[in-house]
Amino acid sequence: MSKNTDNILVKIDFWILDTLFQPLANRLPGEKMNLRVGTNLVLGSVIFSFAFLLLPMFLYGVGLFHSTYNLMSCVMMSCFYAYVHQSQGLVREGFVNPLRYHLFGIRIISIPFALYSVYIWMTAGTLVGRITLFYCISNILSVCGLYLVSCNVNPPKKQEHRKAVFSENPFS
C-alpha cells in the first residue's frame, strides 16, 4: 500500500481499525488472541454463507444454477479463510501486522456489503427474511473477523507471579 494517507478510504479504514477494533484486540487475553478470534469469525462467516446457500435449495427447491452467486460467494469465503489461516505466521508481536495492509481492500469493500445485507434483511418478508438473516450474519462476522485479524499484536504483558491459594503452609 502506498504511503498516501490523504485517501479518505484509508483514513476511514485506519480509524475503524485503530479506534474500534484495536482496543478490543488489546483486551483479549492470551497470545495472538485477536488472530484466533478473527479467524474463527471468518470461519463462522463461511458456515453462515453455506447455510445461506443451502436453505433455499432445501426449502424452495432452488437449483444450484440459480444459486451461482451464493455458491461463488461460499467458494470465495472458503478460499479467503484458508488465506487468513495460512497468513497468521506472518504476524509477530510488537511489529506492525502485515495483514493490516494486505487486507485493506477487502476490509473496506466488505463494509458496504455488510450494510447492504442488513438492509436486505430488514426489508425482506417473513420467511425470506429468516433466510437473508444468514447472509446478514455472514457479512457482519466477515467484517469483524477481518478487522480483528488486521489488528496489531502487542507483546504479552508481564504478569506478576500469582501465588496459589493453598501454596503456603498456614500452620508454620
mmCIF file of C-alpha atoms in Angstrom:
data_model
loop_
_atom_site.group_PDB
_atom_site.id
_atom_site.type_symbol
_atom_site.label_atom_id
_atom_site.label_comp_id
_atom_site.label_asym_id
_atom_site.label_seq_id
_atom_site.Cartn_x
_atom_site.Cartn_y
_atom_site.Cartn_z
ATOM 1 C CA MET A 1 0.000 0.000 0.000
ATOM 2 C CA SER A 2 1.334 3.415 -0.805
ATOM 3 C CA LYS A 3 2.096 5.953 1.849
ATOM 4 C CA ASN A 4 -0.672 8.206 0.576
ATOM 5 C CA THR A 5 -2.709 8.821 3.711
ATOM 6 C CA ASP A 6 -4.736 11.589 2.063
ATOM 7 C CA ASN A 7 -7.121 8.977 0.677
ATOM 8 C CA ILE A 8 -10.416 9.136 2.548
ATOM 9 C CA LEU A 9 -10.882 5.352 2.381
ATOM 10 C CA VAL A 10 -7.526 4.775 4.053
ATOM 11 C CA LYS A 11 -8.438 7.242 6.786
ATOM 12 C CA ILE A 12 -11.811 5.585 7.370
ATOM 13 C CA ASP A 13 -10.273 2.115 7.424
ATOM 14 C CA PHE A 14 -7.483 3.050 9.826
ATOM 15 C CA TRP A 15 -9.929 4.924 12.062
ATOM 16 C CA ILE A 16 -12.177 1.858 12.310
ATOM 17 C CA LEU A 17 -9.163 -0.360 12.861
ATOM 18 C CA ASP A 18 -7.397 1.818 15.444
ATOM 19 C CA THR A 19 -10.405 3.258 17.273
ATOM 20 C CA LEU A 20 -12.888 0.413 17.354
ATOM 21 C CA PHE A 21 -11.086 -2.901 16.948
ATOM 22 C CA GLN A 22 -7.532 -2.358 18.281
ATOM 23 C CA PRO A 23 -8.736 -1.533 21.828
ATOM 24 C CA LEU A 24 -10.899 -4.647 21.687
ATOM 25 C CA ALA A 25 -7.947 -6.732 20.499
ATOM 26 C CA ASN A 26 -5.771 -5.309 23.286
ATOM 27 C CA ARG A 27 -8.254 -6.514 25.910
ATOM 28 C CA LEU A 28 -8.389 -10.085 24.674
ATOM 29 C CA PRO A 29 -6.476 -12.485 26.944
ATOM 30 C CA GLY A 30 -3.723 -14.718 25.624
ATOM 31 C CA GLU A 31 -1.105 -14.540 22.925
ATOM 32 C CA LYS A 32 -2.296 -13.580 19.458
ATOM 33 C CA MET A 33 -5.879 -13.998 20.606
ATOM 34 C CA ASN A 34 -7.092 -11.400 18.107
ATOM 35 C CA LEU A 35 -5.838 -13.657 15.307
ATOM 36 C CA ARG A 36 -7.615 -16.677 16.761
ATOM 37 C CA VAL A 37 -10.889 -14.852 17.340
ATOM 38 C CA GLY A 38 -10.731 -13.115 13.958
ATOM 39 C CA THR A 39 -10.009 -16.370 12.134
ATOM 40 C CA ASN A 40 -12.878 -18.071 13.946
ATOM 41 C CA LEU A 41 -15.198 -15.218 12.970
ATOM 42 C CA VAL A 42 -14.185 -15.628 9.331
ATOM 43 C CA LEU A 43 -14.836 -19.374 9.660
ATOM 44 C CA GLY A 44 -18.253 -18.572 11.132
ATOM 45 C CA SER A 45 -18.868 -16.354 8.126
ATOM 46 C CA VAL A 46 -18.090 -19.295 5.851
ATOM 47 C CA ILE A 47 -20.522 -21.518 7.747
ATOM 48 C CA PHE A 48 -23.344 -18.961 7.595
ATOM 49 C CA SER A 49 -22.591 -18.411 3.916
ATOM 50 C CA PHE A 50 -23.044 -22.146 3.277
ATOM 51 C CA ALA A 51 -26.290 -22.056 5.255
ATOM 52 C CA PHE A 52 -27.488 -19.200 3.063
ATOM 53 C CA LEU A 53 -26.599 -21.315 0.017
ATOM 54 C CA LEU A 54 -28.298 -24.500 1.192
ATOM 55 C CA LEU A 55 -31.521 -23.199 2.778
ATOM 56 C CA PRO A 56 -33.174 -22.005 -0.475
ATOM 57 C CA MET A 57 -32.246 -25.327 -2.062
ATOM 58 C CA PHE A 58 -33.959 -27.314 0.665
ATOM 59 C CA LEU A 59 -36.914 -25.032 1.333
ATOM 60 C CA TYR A 60 -37.796 -23.896 -2.192
ATOM 61 C CA GLY A 61 -36.116 -26.464 -4.426
ATOM 62 C CA VAL A 62 -33.904 -23.820 -5.985
ATOM 63 C CA GLY A 63 -31.320 -25.402 -8.263
ATOM 64 C CA LEU A 64 -27.599 -24.931 -7.965
ATOM 65 C CA PHE A 65 -27.541 -22.935 -11.213
ATOM 66 C CA HIS A 66 -29.919 -20.350 -9.729
ATOM 67 C CA SER A 67 -27.698 -20.078 -6.660
ATOM 68 C CA THR A 68 -24.498 -19.426 -8.617
ATOM 69 C CA TYR A 69 -23.824 -16.142 -6.812
ATOM 70 C CA ASN A 70 -24.243 -17.811 -3.434
ATOM 71 C CA LEU A 71 -22.050 -20.735 -4.499
ATOM 72 C CA MET A 72 -19.279 -18.424 -5.727
ATOM 73 C CA SER A 73 -19.573 -16.437 -2.518
ATOM 74 C CA CYS A 74 -19.118 -19.617 -0.478
ATOM 75 C CA VAL A 75 -16.107 -20.684 -2.543
ATOM 76 C CA MET A 76 -14.557 -17.225 -2.235
ATOM 77 C CA MET A 77 -15.119 -17.130 1.528
ATOM 78 C CA SER A 78 -13.614 -20.608 1.928
ATOM 79 C CA CYS A 79 -10.508 -19.607 -0.050
ATOM 80 C CA PHE A 80 -10.267 -16.389 1.905
ATOM 81 C CA TYR A 81 -10.481 -18.277 5.198
ATOM 82 C CA ALA A 82 -7.647 -20.534 4.020
ATOM 83 C CA TYR A 83 -5.554 -17.455 3.157
ATOM 84 C CA VAL A 84 -6.172 -15.784 6.521
ATOM 85 C CA HIS A 85 -5.459 -19.014 8.397
ATOM 86 C CA GLN A 86 -2.235 -19.567 6.457
ATOM 87 C CA SER A 87 -1.072 -15.937 6.821
ATOM 88 C CA GLN A 88 -1.120 -15.965 10.627
ATOM 89 C CA GLY A 89 2.552 -16.932 10.641
ATOM 90 C CA LEU A 90 3.458 -13.527 9.196
ATOM 91 C CA VAL A 91 2.226 -11.715 12.276
ATOM 92 C CA ARG A 92 4.774 -11.094 15.034
ATOM 93 C CA GLU A 93 4.339 -9.486 18.401
ATOM 94 C CA GLY A 94 5.497 -5.905 18.749
ATOM 95 C CA PHE A 95 5.602 -5.299 14.971
ATOM 96 C CA VAL A 96 3.069 -3.836 12.573
ATOM 97 C CA ASN A 97 0.706 -6.527 11.371
ATOM 98 C CA PRO A 98 1.336 -7.080 7.622
ATOM 99 C CA LEU A 99 -2.289 -8.166 7.206
ATOM 100 C CA ARG A 100 -3.206 -4.591 8.126
ATOM 101 C CA TYR A 101 -2.018 -3.590 4.657
ATOM 102 C CA HIS A 102 -2.709 -6.837 2.773
ATOM 103 C CA LEU A 103 -6.405 -6.871 3.685
ATOM 104 C CA PHE A 104 -7.126 -3.156 3.240
ATOM 105 C CA GLY A 105 -9.130 -3.535 0.024
ATOM 106 C CA ILE A 106 -11.229 -6.447 1.212
ATOM 107 C CA ARG A 107 -11.916 -4.778 4.572
ATOM 108 C CA ILE A 108 -13.075 -1.508 3.100
ATOM 109 C CA ILE A 109 -15.276 -3.128 0.454
ATOM 110 C CA SER A 110 -16.835 -5.586 2.910
ATOM 111 C CA ILE A 111 -18.407 -2.767 4.930
ATOM 112 C CA PRO A 112 -20.892 -1.707 2.197
ATOM 113 C CA PHE A 113 -21.746 -5.375 1.604
ATOM 114 C CA ALA A 114 -22.488 -5.799 5.306
ATOM 115 C CA LEU A 115 -24.636 -2.655 5.350
ATOM 116 C CA TYR A 116 -26.465 -3.820 2.238
ATOM 117 C CA SER A 117 -27.092 -7.240 3.777
ATOM 118 C CA VAL A 118 -28.580 -5.582 6.861
ATOM 119 C CA TYR A 119 -30.829 -3.557 4.547
ATOM 120 C CA ILE A 120 -31.897 -6.710 2.679
ATOM 121 C CA TRP A 121 -32.657 -8.474 5.931
ATOM 122 C CA MET A 122 -34.658 -5.551 7.314
ATOM 123 C CA THR A 123 -36.777 -5.137 4.170
ATOM 124 C CA ALA A 124 -37.342 -8.833 3.401
ATOM 125 C CA GLY A 125 -40.562 -10.690 4.099
ATOM 126 C CA THR A 126 -41.068 -13.146 6.913
ATOM 127 C CA LEU A 127 -39.667 -16.442 5.592
ATOM 128 C CA VAL A 128 -37.260 -14.824 3.166
ATOM 129 C CA GLY A 129 -36.158 -12.551 5.992
ATOM 130 C CA ARG A 130 -35.171 -15.554 8.047
ATOM 131 C CA ILE A 131 -33.041 -16.872 5.208
ATOM 132 C CA THR A 132 -31.433 -13.499 4.497
ATOM 133 C CA LEU A 133 -30.562 -13.276 8.186
ATOM 134 C CA PHE A 134 -27.871 -15.891 7.483
ATOM 135 C CA TYR A 135 -26.481 -13.646 4.741
ATOM 136 C CA CYS A 136 -26.514 -10.679 7.104
ATOM 137 C CA ILE A 137 -24.778 -12.565 9.904
ATOM 138 C CA SER A 138 -22.207 -13.933 7.458
ATOM 139 C CA ASN A 139 -21.256 -10.455 6.259
ATOM 140 C CA ILE A 140 -21.114 -8.969 9.758
ATOM 141 C CA LEU A 141 -18.922 -11.828 11.003
ATOM 142 C CA SER A 142 -16.692 -11.377 7.988
ATOM 143 C CA VAL A 143 -16.175 -7.664 8.656
ATOM 144 C CA CYS A 144 -15.486 -8.188 12.369
ATOM 145 C CA GLY A 145 -13.133 -11.087 11.649
ATOM 146 C CA LEU A 146 -11.205 -9.129 9.029
ATOM 147 C CA TYR A 147 -10.695 -6.202 11.340
ATOM 148 C CA LEU A 148 -9.635 -8.369 14.290
ATOM 149 C CA VAL A 149 -7.158 -10.292 12.152
ATOM 150 C CA SER A 150 -5.716 -6.978 10.950
ATOM 151 C CA CYS A 151 -5.072 -5.594 14.443
ATOM 152 C CA ASN A 152 -1.519 -5.346 15.731
ATOM 153 C CA VAL A 153 -0.406 -7.966 18.210
ATOM 154 C CA ASN A 154 1.071 -6.356 21.284
ATOM 155 C CA PRO A 155 3.757 -8.085 23.323
ATOM 156 C CA PRO A 156 2.341 -10.050 26.247
ATOM 157 C CA LYS A 157 2.094 -8.096 29.467
ATOM 158 C CA LYS A 158 4.370 -9.145 32.261
ATOM 159 C CA GLN A 159 2.164 -10.768 34.793
ATOM 160 C CA GLU A 160 3.027 -10.753 38.441
ATOM 161 C CA HIS A 161 3.762 -14.081 39.954
ATOM 162 C CA ARG A 162 0.498 -15.194 41.481
ATOM 163 C CA LYS A 163 0.510 -17.487 44.423
ATOM 164 C CA ALA A 164 -1.839 -20.405 44.567
ATOM 165 C CA VAL A 165 -4.439 -20.306 47.292
ATOM 166 C CA PHE A 166 -3.044 -23.280 49.163
ATOM 167 C CA SER A 167 0.633 -22.830 48.341
ATOM 168 C CA GLU A 168 1.639 -21.521 51.741
ATOM 169 C CA ASN A 169 1.545 -23.592 54.897
ATOM 170 C CA PRO A 170 -0.886 -21.880 57.317
ATOM 171 C CA PHE A 171 0.476 -23.760 60.355
ATOM 172 C CA SER A 172 4.080 -22.612 60.202
#
